[in-house]
Short mmCIF file of C-alpha atoms in Angstrom, two decimals:
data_model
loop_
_atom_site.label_atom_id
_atom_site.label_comp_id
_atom_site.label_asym_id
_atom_site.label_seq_id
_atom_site.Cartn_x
_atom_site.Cartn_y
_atom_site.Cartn_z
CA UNK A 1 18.11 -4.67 14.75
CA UNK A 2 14.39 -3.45 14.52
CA UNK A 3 12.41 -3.76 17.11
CA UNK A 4 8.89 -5.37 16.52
CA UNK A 5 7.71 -1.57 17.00
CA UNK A 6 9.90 -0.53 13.71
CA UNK A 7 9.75 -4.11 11.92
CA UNK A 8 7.76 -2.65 9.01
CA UNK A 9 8.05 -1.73 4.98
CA UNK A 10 10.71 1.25 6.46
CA UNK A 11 13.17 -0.82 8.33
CA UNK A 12 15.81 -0.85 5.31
CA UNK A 13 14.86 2.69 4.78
CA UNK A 14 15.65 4.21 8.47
CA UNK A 15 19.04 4.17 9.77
CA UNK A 16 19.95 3.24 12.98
CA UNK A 17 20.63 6.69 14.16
CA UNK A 18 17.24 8.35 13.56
CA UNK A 19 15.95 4.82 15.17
CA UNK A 20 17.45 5.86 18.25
CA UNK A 21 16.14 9.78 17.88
CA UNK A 22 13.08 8.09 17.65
CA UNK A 23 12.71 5.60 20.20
CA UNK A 24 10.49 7.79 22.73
CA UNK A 25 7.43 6.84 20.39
CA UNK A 26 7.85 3.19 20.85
CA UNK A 27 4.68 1.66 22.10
CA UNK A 28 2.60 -0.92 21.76
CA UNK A 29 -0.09 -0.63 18.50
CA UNK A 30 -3.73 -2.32 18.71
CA UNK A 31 -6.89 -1.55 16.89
CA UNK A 32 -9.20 0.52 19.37
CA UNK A 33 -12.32 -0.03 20.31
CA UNK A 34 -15.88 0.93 18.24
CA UNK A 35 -13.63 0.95 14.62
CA UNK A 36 -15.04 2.29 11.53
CA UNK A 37 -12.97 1.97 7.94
CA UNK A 38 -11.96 4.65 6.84
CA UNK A 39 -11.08 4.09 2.61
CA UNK A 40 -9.14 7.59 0.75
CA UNK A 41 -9.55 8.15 -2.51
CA UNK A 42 -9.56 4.79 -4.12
CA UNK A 43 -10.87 5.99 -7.02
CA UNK A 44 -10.39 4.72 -10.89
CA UNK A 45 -7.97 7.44 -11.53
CA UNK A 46 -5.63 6.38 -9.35
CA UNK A 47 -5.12 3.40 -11.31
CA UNK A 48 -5.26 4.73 -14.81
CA UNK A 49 -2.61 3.21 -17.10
CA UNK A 50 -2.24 -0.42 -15.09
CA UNK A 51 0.14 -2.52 -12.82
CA UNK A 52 3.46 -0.65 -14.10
CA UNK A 53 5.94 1.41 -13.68
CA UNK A 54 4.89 4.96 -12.43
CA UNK A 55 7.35 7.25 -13.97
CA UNK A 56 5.75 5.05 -17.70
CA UNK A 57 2.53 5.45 -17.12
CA UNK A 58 2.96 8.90 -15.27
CA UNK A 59 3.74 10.37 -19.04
CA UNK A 60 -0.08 10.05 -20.45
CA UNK A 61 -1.75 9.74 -16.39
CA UNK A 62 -0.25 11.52 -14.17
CA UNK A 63 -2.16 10.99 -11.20
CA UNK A 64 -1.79 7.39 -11.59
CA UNK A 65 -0.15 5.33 -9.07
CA UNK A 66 1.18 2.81 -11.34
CA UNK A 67 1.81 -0.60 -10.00
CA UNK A 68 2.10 0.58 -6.64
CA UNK A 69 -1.30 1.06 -6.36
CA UNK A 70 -2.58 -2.06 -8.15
CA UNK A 71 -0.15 -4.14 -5.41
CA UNK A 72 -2.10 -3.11 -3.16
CA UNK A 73 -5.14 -4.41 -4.42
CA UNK A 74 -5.68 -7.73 -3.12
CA UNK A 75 -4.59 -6.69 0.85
CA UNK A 76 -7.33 -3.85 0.15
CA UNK A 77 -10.03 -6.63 -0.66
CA UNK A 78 -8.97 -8.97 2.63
CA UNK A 79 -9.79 -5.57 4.54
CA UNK A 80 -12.73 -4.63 3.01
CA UNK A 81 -13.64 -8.24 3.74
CA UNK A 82 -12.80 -8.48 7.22
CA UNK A 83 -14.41 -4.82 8.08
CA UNK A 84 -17.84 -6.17 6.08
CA UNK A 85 -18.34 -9.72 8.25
CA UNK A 86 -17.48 -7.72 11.30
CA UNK A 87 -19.94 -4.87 10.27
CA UNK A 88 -17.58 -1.87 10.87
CA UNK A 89 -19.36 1.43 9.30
CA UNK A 90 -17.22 1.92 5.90
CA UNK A 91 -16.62 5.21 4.77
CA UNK A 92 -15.33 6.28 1.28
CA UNK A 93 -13.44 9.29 -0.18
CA UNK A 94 -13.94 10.96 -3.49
CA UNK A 95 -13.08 14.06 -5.18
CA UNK A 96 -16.04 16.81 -5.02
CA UNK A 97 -16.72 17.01 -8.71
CA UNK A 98 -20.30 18.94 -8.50
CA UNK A 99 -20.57 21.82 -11.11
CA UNK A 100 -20.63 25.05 -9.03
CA UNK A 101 -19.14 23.12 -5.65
CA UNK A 102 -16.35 25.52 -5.81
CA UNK A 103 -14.42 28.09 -6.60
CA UNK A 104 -12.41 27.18 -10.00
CA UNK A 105 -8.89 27.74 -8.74
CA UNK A 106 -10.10 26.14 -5.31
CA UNK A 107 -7.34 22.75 -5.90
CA UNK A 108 -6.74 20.11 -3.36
CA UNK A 109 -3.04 20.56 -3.91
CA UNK A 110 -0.76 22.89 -5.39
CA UNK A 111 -0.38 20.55 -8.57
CA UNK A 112 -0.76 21.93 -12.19
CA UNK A 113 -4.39 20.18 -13.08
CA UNK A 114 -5.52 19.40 -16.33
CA UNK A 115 -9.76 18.81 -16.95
CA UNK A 116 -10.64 15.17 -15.49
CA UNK A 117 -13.35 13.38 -16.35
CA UNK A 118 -16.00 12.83 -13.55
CA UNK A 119 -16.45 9.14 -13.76
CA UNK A 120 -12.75 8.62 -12.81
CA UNK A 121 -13.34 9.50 -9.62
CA UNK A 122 -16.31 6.91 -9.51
CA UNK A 123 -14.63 4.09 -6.42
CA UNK A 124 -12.58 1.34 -8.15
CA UNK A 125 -15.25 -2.18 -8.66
CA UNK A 126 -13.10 -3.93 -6.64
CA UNK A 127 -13.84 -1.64 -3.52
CA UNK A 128 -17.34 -0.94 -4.67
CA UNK A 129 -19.78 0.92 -1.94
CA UNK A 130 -22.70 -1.33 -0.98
CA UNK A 131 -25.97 -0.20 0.46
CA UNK A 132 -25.38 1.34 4.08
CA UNK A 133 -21.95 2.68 3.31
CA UNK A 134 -21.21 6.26 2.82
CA UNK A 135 -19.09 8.09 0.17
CA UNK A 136 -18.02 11.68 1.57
CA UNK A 137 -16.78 14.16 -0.75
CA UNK A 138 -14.13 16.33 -0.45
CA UNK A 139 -12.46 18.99 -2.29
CA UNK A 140 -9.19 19.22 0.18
CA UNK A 141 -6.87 16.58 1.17
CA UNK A 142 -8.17 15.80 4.38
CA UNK A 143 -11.46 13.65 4.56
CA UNK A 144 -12.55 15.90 7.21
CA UNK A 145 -12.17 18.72 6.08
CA UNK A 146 -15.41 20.38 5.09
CA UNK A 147 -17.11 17.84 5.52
CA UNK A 148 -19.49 15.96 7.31
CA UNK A 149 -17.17 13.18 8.14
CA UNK A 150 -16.97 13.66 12.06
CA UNK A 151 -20.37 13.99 12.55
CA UNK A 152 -20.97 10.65 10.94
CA UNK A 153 -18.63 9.77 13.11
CA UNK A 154 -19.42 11.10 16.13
CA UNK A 155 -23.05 9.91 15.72
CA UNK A 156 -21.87 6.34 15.43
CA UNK A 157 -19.91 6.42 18.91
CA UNK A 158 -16.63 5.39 16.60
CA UNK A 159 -13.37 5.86 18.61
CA UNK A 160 -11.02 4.21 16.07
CA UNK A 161 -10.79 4.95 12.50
CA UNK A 162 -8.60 1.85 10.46
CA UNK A 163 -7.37 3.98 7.53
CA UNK A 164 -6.35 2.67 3.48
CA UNK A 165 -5.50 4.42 0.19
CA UNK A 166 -3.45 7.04 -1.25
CA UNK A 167 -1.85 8.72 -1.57
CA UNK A 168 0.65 7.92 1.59
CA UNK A 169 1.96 11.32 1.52
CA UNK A 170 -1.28 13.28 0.94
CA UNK A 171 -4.53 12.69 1.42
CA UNK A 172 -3.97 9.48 3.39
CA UNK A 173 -1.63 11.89 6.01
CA UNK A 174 -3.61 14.65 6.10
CA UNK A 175 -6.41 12.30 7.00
CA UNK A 176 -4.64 10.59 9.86
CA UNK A 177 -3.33 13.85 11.07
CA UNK A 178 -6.85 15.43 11.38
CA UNK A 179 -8.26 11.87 12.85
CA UNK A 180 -5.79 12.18 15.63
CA UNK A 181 -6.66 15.69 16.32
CA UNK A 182 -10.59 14.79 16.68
CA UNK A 183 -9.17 12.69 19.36
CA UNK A 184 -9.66 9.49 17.37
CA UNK A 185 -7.43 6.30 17.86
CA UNK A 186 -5.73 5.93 14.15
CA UNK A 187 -4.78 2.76 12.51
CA UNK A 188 -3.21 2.52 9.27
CA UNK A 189 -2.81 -0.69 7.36
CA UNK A 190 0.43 -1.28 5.55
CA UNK A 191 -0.08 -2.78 2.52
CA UNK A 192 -3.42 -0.90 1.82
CA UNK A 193 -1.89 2.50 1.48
CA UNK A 194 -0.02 3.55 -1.71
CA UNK A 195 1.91 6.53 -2.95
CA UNK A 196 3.47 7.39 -6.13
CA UNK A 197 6.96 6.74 -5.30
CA UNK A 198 8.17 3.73 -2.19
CA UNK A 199 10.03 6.24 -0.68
CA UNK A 200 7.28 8.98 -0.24
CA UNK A 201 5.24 5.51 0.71
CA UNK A 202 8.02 4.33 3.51
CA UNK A 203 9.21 7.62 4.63
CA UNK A 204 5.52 9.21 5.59
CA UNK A 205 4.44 5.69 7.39
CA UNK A 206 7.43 5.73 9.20
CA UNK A 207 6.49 9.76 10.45
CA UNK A 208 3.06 8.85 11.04
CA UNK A 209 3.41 5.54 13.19
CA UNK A 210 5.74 7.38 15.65
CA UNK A 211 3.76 10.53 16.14
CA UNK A 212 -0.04 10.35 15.59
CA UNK A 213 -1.00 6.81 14.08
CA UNK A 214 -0.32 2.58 14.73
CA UNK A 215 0.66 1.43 11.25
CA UNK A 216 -0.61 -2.56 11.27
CA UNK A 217 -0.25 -5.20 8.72
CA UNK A 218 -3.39 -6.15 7.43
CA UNK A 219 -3.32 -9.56 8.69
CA UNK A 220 -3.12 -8.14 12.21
CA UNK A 221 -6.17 -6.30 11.39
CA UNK A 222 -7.99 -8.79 9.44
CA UNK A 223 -7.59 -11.17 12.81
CA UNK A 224 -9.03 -8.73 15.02
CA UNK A 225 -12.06 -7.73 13.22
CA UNK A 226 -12.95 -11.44 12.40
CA UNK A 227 -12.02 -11.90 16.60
CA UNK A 228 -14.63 -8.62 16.71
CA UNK A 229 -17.29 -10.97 14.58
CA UNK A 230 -16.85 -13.61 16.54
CA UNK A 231 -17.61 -11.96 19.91
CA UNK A 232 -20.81 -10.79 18.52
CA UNK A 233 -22.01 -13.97 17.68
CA UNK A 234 -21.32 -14.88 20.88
#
């Protein structure tokens, strides 16, 4: 049986065995102290095509996430809403798309691109920046790489980032991965992350909650930001 530790969207993906290889990295997860959230790449492209089937709407956009990423949605919005009332700094990735920002075969992955259109990379309505947040953009997969990211950061005395978005696998990892390294404490929310394919999804949350992040539901982190709000008002 899964421990608490493991009971998460991977426990009918991971068997037993690797469980066990595992168990070293079991721990308990909290948010840190002095959080910021941290939101990748939820941009319009990523939804292109609507709530259905990736490998259907993959054929005319294929950097949609399909219904995977519009499942995601309304968990997204109780986040955003939890990190605004407890007045967390909220940071936003985008896609550099600046004529002349960079070299033309300079490509955040090794994917065959076709010409986007700059407003797709505009942040979905639903996650809209308000005045006072900030919108860094990128042109790798990591939100801090070259940028200014951890210098915002570090300016704002944040020790914990709470990280959401896609995809899983790729810019949301490389993310995490660099966040650790900067010596941040990293929490990733479950149902606010989305990949292409469940598996990709599962197997990279799985990778990243025993070595280098504490993947939380987003009620758990919902409850301890409005816990943060209240402790202010007190």
């Amino acid at each position: 049986m899964p421990t608490r530790f493991e009971d998460h969207c991977w426990k009918d993906s991971v068997p037993e065995e690797m469980l066990r290889v595992y168990a070293a990295y079991e721990r308990e997860t909290f948010v840190g102290p002095a959080p910021a959230l941290l939101a990748i790449d939820l941009y319009e492209l990523a939804y292109q095509g609507g709530a259905k089937p990736v490998p259907e709407v993959a054929k005319t956009y294929p950097s949609s996430c399909g219904e995977h990423a519009w499942a995601t949605i309304p968990a997204t919005q109780t986040l955003f809403a939890a990190a605004r009332q407890a007045n967390l700094p909220i940071f936003y990735t985008t896609q550099d798309v600046r004529p002349g920002s960079q070299p033309a075969k300079l490509m955040a992955t090794k994917r065959r691109h076709a010409p986007i259109a700059a407003e797709l990379y505009e942040i979905k309505s639903e996650f809209k920046p308000r005045p006072g947040d900030t919108v860094i953009t990128k042109q790798r997969a990591s939100a801090f790489y070259g940028t200014p990211l951890l210098a915002h950061l570090t300016q704002l005395g944040i020790q914990t980032v709470i990280v959401c978005g896609e995809s899983t696998s790729g810019c949301v990892r490389a993310s995490a991965v660099d966040a650790y390294s900067h010596g941040f404490h990293v929490v990733l929310v479950e149902e606010c992350c989305f990949d292409r394919f469940v598996l990709s999804h599962k197997i990279n949350l799985f990778d990243l909650h025993h070595k280098y992040a504490d993947v939380m539901r987003v009620d758990e982190v919902a409850a301890h930001l409005r816990g943060l709000k209240m402790a202010k008002a007190g």
